[in-house]
Amino acid sequence: MKLDYEVLPLHPKHRFAIARGGHEKDHAVIVRLTDQDGMAGWGEADPVPYYGETPETVCAALEAYRRAIESAASPFDLQEIEAACERDLRRHASARAAVTAALYDLIGKRLEVPVYKLLGLDPSRAPLTSYTIGIDEPDIVRRKVREAAEYPILKIKVGTDWDEELLDIVREEAPDVRIRVDANTAWHPRLAVRRILQLEKFDLEFVEQPVAAHDIEGLHFVRAHSPLPILADESCLNANDIPRLAGAVDGINIKMAKCGGPAEALRMIHTAKAHNLQVMLGCMLETSLGIAAAAQLAPLVDYADLDGAALLAEDPFEGLSIAHGRVQLSTEPGLGVTRR
Ligand SMILES: [Mg+2]
């Protein structure tokens, strides 16, 4: 198989901020694997600066994987290709996610079935997705909530000194919407409990990552004192992280860019379920190509937060859409998306 890739700038509709800061531009690295018959599989890497990744580190990782990929005879050697990539260069999850997604795309195309069918999954069983509202000035938050009127679930980024004011606005504009909040590691454990007790009145579904990623004891403390369920995101990269989170949180957030792609995401889903943890499938700012890779697995999870492409000013891929919170996957083979 031949490996090609391209760095693509992504422009969000609005400047997007979380408790750790914001940005106006992002990059994806689009991977294409072409087999000997000229059939192509596509995958997307969304580098995460929080984990030290940039478009440049993704490209360097892909060069490190080139030997493993180009010496493989077919995409059906997925297990061996993943193992060889891991042997040649550890970590670099978003680059591995792009390679594995492209392999699944190619396998689906060769077998002429969508990936969800290959896995025996029924897309109608997938939970509705939330739409994320980043941290912003109150007036802008109000406008964003109005723009998101068709979504039955909103995920509100918190961790500011004006969280209550923001949630007041959201509830004013959308009294019946389901609201989940994400603090992105903003709080110390005691402050987290205080804030959660203040915010509880807004009828929240759960709180994502209240404390620092490494602070598993802190998660235990918050969960023990919180009336709302607690989900781990930054604390949970791959399946190895899950056993120690059991008891500390009520659920985990899986993202392709953190875990290394659909194969590891499947391992995480089963590991989490075995530890009685709920599972959310999340995303970064991504094109429909990245979202399509995650959405194939959505029938297996409890919560979806797959709005990455909906937050973009322009989506370079087509074949996936969201209507009233339901992610509509294409019935085309593979991941079901194509370059515009
Ligand atoms: Mg999160």
Coordinates of C-alpha atoms and ligand atoms in Angstrom, one line a residue:
M1 CA 0.0 0.0 0.0
K2 CA 1.1 3.5 -0.8
L3 CA 1.0 6.2 1.9
D4 CA 0.2 9.9 1.1
Y5 CA -0.8 12.7 3.4
E6 CA -1.6 16.4 3.3
V7 CA -1.8 19.1 6.0
L8 CA -5.1 20.9 5.9
P9 CA -6.0 24.1 7.7
L10 CA -9.4 24.0 9.6
H11 CA -11.3 27.2 10.3
P12 CA -13.9 27.1 13.1
K13 CA -17.1 29.1 12.6
H14 CA -16.4 30.9 15.9
R15 CA -13.2 31.3 17.8
F16 CA -13.3 28.2 20.1
A17 CA -12.1 28.4 23.7
I18 CA -12.0 26.0 26.7
A19 CA -10.8 26.6 30.2
R20 CA -7.1 26.2 29.1
G21 CA -7.4 28.8 26.3
G22 CA -8.6 29.2 22.7
H23 CA -7.6 29.3 19.1
E24 CA -9.0 30.4 15.8
K25 CA -7.3 28.0 13.5
D26 CA -6.4 24.3 13.6
H27 CA -4.9 21.7 11.3
A28 CA -5.8 18.2 10.3
V29 CA -3.5 15.8 8.5
I30 CA -5.4 13.9 5.9
V31 CA -4.0 10.4 5.2
R32 CA -4.6 8.4 2.0
L33 CA -3.6 4.7 1.7
T34 CA -3.8 3.3 -1.8
D35 CA -3.7 -0.4 -2.5
Q36 CA -2.2 -2.2 -5.5
D37 CA -5.6 -2.0 -7.3
G38 CA -5.7 1.8 -7.0
M39 CA -8.4 1.7 -4.3
A40 CA -7.9 4.4 -1.6
G41 CA -8.8 4.5 2.1
W42 CA -8.8 7.8 3.9
G43 CA -8.2 8.8 7.5
E44 CA -7.7 12.0 9.5
A45 CA -5.2 12.9 12.2
D46 CA -6.2 15.8 14.5
P47 CA -3.0 16.7 16.4
V48 CA -3.6 17.6 20.1
P49 CA -1.3 20.3 21.3
Y50 CA -2.1 19.3 24.9
Y51 CA -0.3 16.0 24.2
G52 CA 2.6 17.7 22.5
E53 CA 1.3 17.0 19.0
T54 CA 1.5 19.4 16.0
P55 CA 0.9 18.9 12.2
E56 CA 4.7 18.5 12.0
T57 CA 4.9 15.7 14.6
V58 CA 2.0 13.9 12.8
C59 CA 3.9 14.1 9.5
A60 CA 7.1 12.9 11.2
A61 CA 5.2 10.0 12.8
L62 CA 3.7 9.1 9.4
E63 CA 7.2 8.9 7.9
A64 CA 8.2 6.6 10.8
Y65 CA 5.2 4.4 9.9
R66 CA 5.8 4.4 6.2
R67 CA 7.9 1.2 6.2
A68 CA 5.2 -0.7 8.1
I69 CA 2.4 0.6 5.9
E70 CA 4.1 0.3 2.5
S71 CA 5.5 -3.2 3.2
A72 CA 2.0 -4.5 4.0
A73 CA 0.2 -6.4 1.3
S74 CA -3.4 -5.4 2.1
P75 CA -5.5 -3.5 4.6
F76 CA -6.7 -6.8 6.0
D77 CA -3.3 -7.0 7.8
L78 CA -4.6 -4.2 10.1
Q79 CA -3.5 -6.0 13.3
E80 CA 0.0 -6.5 12.0
I81 CA 0.3 -3.0 10.6
E82 CA -0.9 -1.4 13.9
A83 CA 1.6 -3.6 15.8
A84 CA 4.5 -2.7 13.4
C85 CA 3.7 1.1 13.6
E86 CA 3.6 0.8 17.4
R87 CA 7.0 -1.0 17.3
D88 CA 8.5 1.6 15.1
L89 CA 7.3 4.6 17.0
R90 CA 5.2 4.6 20.2
R91 CA 2.5 7.2 21.2
H92 CA 1.6 9.7 18.5
A93 CA -2.1 8.7 18.8
S94 CA -3.6 11.0 16.3
A95 CA -1.2 9.9 13.5
R96 CA -2.0 6.2 14.3
A97 CA -5.7 7.1 14.3
A98 CA -5.5 8.4 10.8
V99 CA -3.7 5.2 9.6
T100 CA -6.2 2.8 11.3
A101 CA -9.2 4.8 10.1
A102 CA -7.8 4.7 6.5
L103 CA -7.3 0.9 6.8
Y104 CA -11.0 0.4 8.0
D105 CA -12.1 2.7 5.1
L106 CA -10.2 0.5 2.6
I107 CA -11.4 -2.7 4.2
G108 CA -15.0 -1.5 3.9
K109 CA -14.5 -0.4 0.3
R110 CA -13.0 -3.8 -0.6
L111 CA -15.8 -5.7 1.0
E112 CA -18.4 -3.1 -0.3
V113 CA -19.9 -2.5 3.1
P114 CA -19.9 0.5 5.5
V115 CA -17.6 0.0 8.5
Y116 CA -20.5 -0.1 11.0
K117 CA -22.0 -3.1 9.0
L118 CA -18.6 -4.8 9.1
L119 CA -18.8 -4.5 12.9
G120 CA -22.4 -5.7 12.9
L121 CA -23.7 -2.4 14.3
D122 CA -27.0 -0.6 13.8
P123 CA -26.6 3.2 13.5
S124 CA -30.1 3.8 14.7
R125 CA -28.9 2.7 18.2
A126 CA -26.4 5.5 18.4
P127 CA -27.1 8.2 21.0
L128 CA -27.8 11.7 19.9
T129 CA -24.8 14.0 19.7
S130 CA -24.4 17.2 21.7
Y131 CA -23.3 20.5 20.2
T132 CA -20.5 22.3 22.0
I133 CA -20.5 25.9 23.1
G134 CA -17.0 27.2 23.8
I135 CA -16.2 29.8 26.5
D136 CA -17.0 33.3 25.3
E137 CA -18.5 36.6 26.3
P138 CA -22.1 36.3 27.5
D139 CA -23.6 38.0 24.4
I140 CA -21.7 35.6 22.1
V141 CA -22.7 32.6 24.1
R142 CA -26.4 33.7 23.7
R143 CA -25.9 34.0 20.0
K144 CA -24.3 30.5 19.8
V145 CA -27.1 28.9 21.8
R146 CA -29.6 30.4 19.4
E147 CA -27.7 29.1 16.4
A148 CA -27.7 25.6 18.0
A149 CA -31.5 25.6 18.4
E150 CA -31.9 22.3 16.5
Y151 CA -29.7 20.4 18.9
P152 CA -31.4 18.6 21.8
I153 CA -28.2 18.4 23.8
L154 CA -25.6 21.1 24.5
K155 CA -22.2 20.7 25.9
I156 CA -21.1 23.9 27.7
K157 CA -17.5 24.6 28.4
V158 CA -17.0 25.9 31.9
G159 CA -14.2 26.7 34.3
T160 CA -14.5 30.5 34.3
D161 CA -15.5 32.9 37.1
W162 CA -18.7 33.6 35.2
D163 CA -20.0 30.0 34.7
E164 CA -23.3 30.7 36.4
E165 CA -24.0 33.7 34.2
L166 CA -23.2 31.6 31.1
L167 CA -25.5 28.8 32.2
D168 CA -28.2 31.3 33.1
I169 CA -28.1 32.5 29.5
V170 CA -28.2 29.0 28.1
R171 CA -31.2 28.0 30.3
E172 CA -33.0 31.3 29.3
E173 CA -32.5 30.6 25.6
A174 CA -33.0 26.8 25.8
P175 CA -35.1 25.9 28.8
D176 CA -35.6 22.2 27.7
V177 CA -32.3 21.3 26.2
R178 CA -30.2 18.6 27.9
I179 CA -27.0 20.3 29.2
R180 CA -23.7 18.6 30.0
V181 CA -20.6 20.7 31.1
D182 CA -16.9 20.2 30.5
A183 CA -14.4 21.9 32.8
N184 CA -11.3 20.7 30.9
T185 CA -9.2 20.3 34.1
A186 CA -10.0 23.8 35.4
W187 CA -10.6 23.1 39.0
H188 CA -8.9 21.8 42.2
P189 CA -11.0 19.0 43.8
R190 CA -12.5 21.2 46.5
L191 CA -13.3 24.0 44.1
A192 CA -14.8 21.5 41.7
V193 CA -17.2 20.3 44.3
R194 CA -18.2 23.9 45.2
R195 CA -18.7 24.8 41.6
I196 CA -20.7 21.6 40.8
L197 CA -23.0 22.4 43.8
Q198 CA -23.5 25.9 42.4
L199 CA -24.2 24.7 38.9
E200 CA -26.4 21.8 39.8
K201 CA -29.5 24.0 39.8
F202 CA -29.2 24.2 36.0
D203 CA -30.3 20.6 35.7
L204 CA -27.1 19.2 34.3
E205 CA -26.6 15.7 32.8
F206 CA -22.9 15.2 33.9
V207 CA -19.6 17.0 34.4
E208 CA -16.6 16.2 32.3
Q209 CA -13.0 16.3 33.6
P210 CA -13.4 18.7 36.6
V211 CA -9.7 18.3 37.8
A212 CA -6.2 17.8 36.5
A213 CA -5.6 14.8 34.2
H214 CA -3.2 13.1 36.5
D215 CA -5.3 13.7 39.7
I216 CA -7.2 10.4 40.0
E217 CA -7.5 10.8 43.7
G218 CA -9.1 14.2 43.0
L219 CA -11.6 12.6 40.7
H220 CA -12.4 10.1 43.5
F221 CA -13.0 13.0 45.9
V222 CA -15.2 15.0 43.4
R223 CA -17.2 11.9 42.5
A224 CA -17.8 11.1 46.2
H225 CA -19.1 14.6 46.9
S226 CA -20.9 15.4 43.6
P227 CA -24.6 15.0 43.0
L228 CA -23.8 14.8 39.3
P229 CA -22.0 12.0 37.4
I230 CA -18.4 12.6 36.6
L231 CA -16.7 11.7 33.3
A232 CA -13.0 11.5 32.6
D233 CA -11.6 12.9 29.3
E234 CA -8.1 14.2 29.7
S235 CA -7.4 11.5 32.3
C236 CA -8.3 8.7 29.9
L237 CA -6.3 8.2 26.7
N238 CA -6.5 4.5 26.0
A239 CA -7.6 1.2 27.4
N240 CA -4.7 1.0 29.8
D241 CA -6.0 4.1 31.7
I242 CA -9.4 2.6 32.4
P243 CA -8.9 0.1 35.3
R244 CA -7.5 2.8 37.6
L245 CA -10.4 5.2 36.7
A246 CA -13.0 2.6 37.8
G247 CA -14.5 4.0 41.0
A248 CA -13.0 7.4 40.4
V249 CA -15.5 8.4 37.7
D250 CA -18.9 7.3 36.3
G251 CA -17.7 7.2 32.7
I252 CA -15.0 8.0 30.1
N253 CA -14.7 10.1 26.9
I254 CA -13.1 8.3 24.0
K255 CA -11.6 10.2 21.1
M256 CA -9.8 8.8 18.1
A257 CA -7.1 11.5 18.4
K258 CA -6.3 10.4 22.0
C259 CA -6.5 6.6 21.6
G260 CA -5.1 5.9 18.2
G261 CA -8.1 5.0 16.1
P262 CA -11.1 2.7 15.8
A263 CA -9.4 -0.6 16.9
E264 CA -8.2 0.9 20.2
A265 CA -11.5 2.7 20.7
L266 CA -13.2 -0.7 20.4
R267 CA -10.9 -2.1 23.1
M268 CA -11.7 0.9 25.3
I269 CA -15.4 0.5 24.9
H270 CA -15.3 -3.1 26.0
T271 CA -12.8 -2.4 28.9
A272 CA -15.0 0.5 30.1
K273 CA -18.1 -1.7 30.0
A274 CA -16.3 -4.4 32.0
H275 CA -15.6 -1.8 34.7
N276 CA -19.2 -0.6 34.8
L277 CA -18.2 2.7 33.3
Q278 CA -20.4 4.7 30.9
V279 CA -18.8 5.6 27.6
M280 CA -19.0 8.8 25.6
L281 CA -17.5 9.1 22.1
G282 CA -16.0 12.6 21.6
C283 CA -14.0 14.4 19.0
M284 CA -11.7 17.3 18.4
L285 CA -12.3 20.0 15.8
E286 CA -12.4 17.6 12.8
T287 CA -13.7 17.3 9.3
S288 CA -16.5 14.8 8.5
L289 CA -13.7 12.3 7.7
G290 CA -12.6 12.2 11.3
I291 CA -16.1 12.3 12.6
A292 CA -17.1 9.4 10.3
A293 CA -14.4 7.2 11.8
A294 CA -15.7 7.7 15.3
A295 CA -19.4 7.6 14.4
Q296 CA -19.1 4.1 13.0
L297 CA -18.7 3.0 16.7
A298 CA -21.4 5.2 18.2
P299 CA -24.1 2.4 18.4
L300 CA -21.9 0.9 21.2
V301 CA -21.8 4.0 23.5
D302 CA -24.0 5.9 25.9
Y303 CA -23.2 9.5 24.9
A304 CA -22.0 11.1 21.7
D305 CA -20.2 14.4 21.3
L306 CA -19.5 14.3 17.6
D307 CA -20.0 17.9 16.5
G308 CA -16.4 18.6 15.3
A309 CA -17.3 19.0 11.7
A310 CA -20.4 21.1 12.5
L311 CA -18.2 23.6 14.2
L312 CA -16.2 24.2 11.0
A313 CA -16.8 27.2 8.6
E314 CA -16.1 24.8 5.7
D315 CA -16.0 21.0 5.7
P316 CA -13.6 19.6 3.1
F317 CA -15.4 16.1 3.2
E318 CA -19.0 15.2 2.5
G319 CA -21.2 12.2 3.2
L320 CA -22.0 12.7 6.8
S321 CA -24.5 15.1 8.3
I322 CA -26.2 15.9 11.6
A323 CA -30.0 16.5 11.8
H324 CA -31.5 17.4 15.2
G325 CA -28.6 15.8 17.0
R326 CA -28.7 12.5 15.0
V327 CA -25.5 11.8 13.1
Q328 CA -26.5 10.5 9.7
L329 CA -23.9 8.1 8.4
S330 CA -23.7 7.4 4.7
T331 CA -24.6 3.8 3.5
E332 CA -21.6 4.0 1.1
P333 CA -18.8 1.5 1.7
G334 CA -16.0 2.2 4.2
L335 CA -16.3 5.4 6.2
G336 CA -18.8 6.7 3.6
V337 CA -17.2 10.1 3.1
T338 CA -15.5 11.7 0.1
R339 CA -13.4 14.7 -0.6
R340 CA -15.5 17.7 -1.9
Ligands
MG1 MG -13.7 17.1 27.2

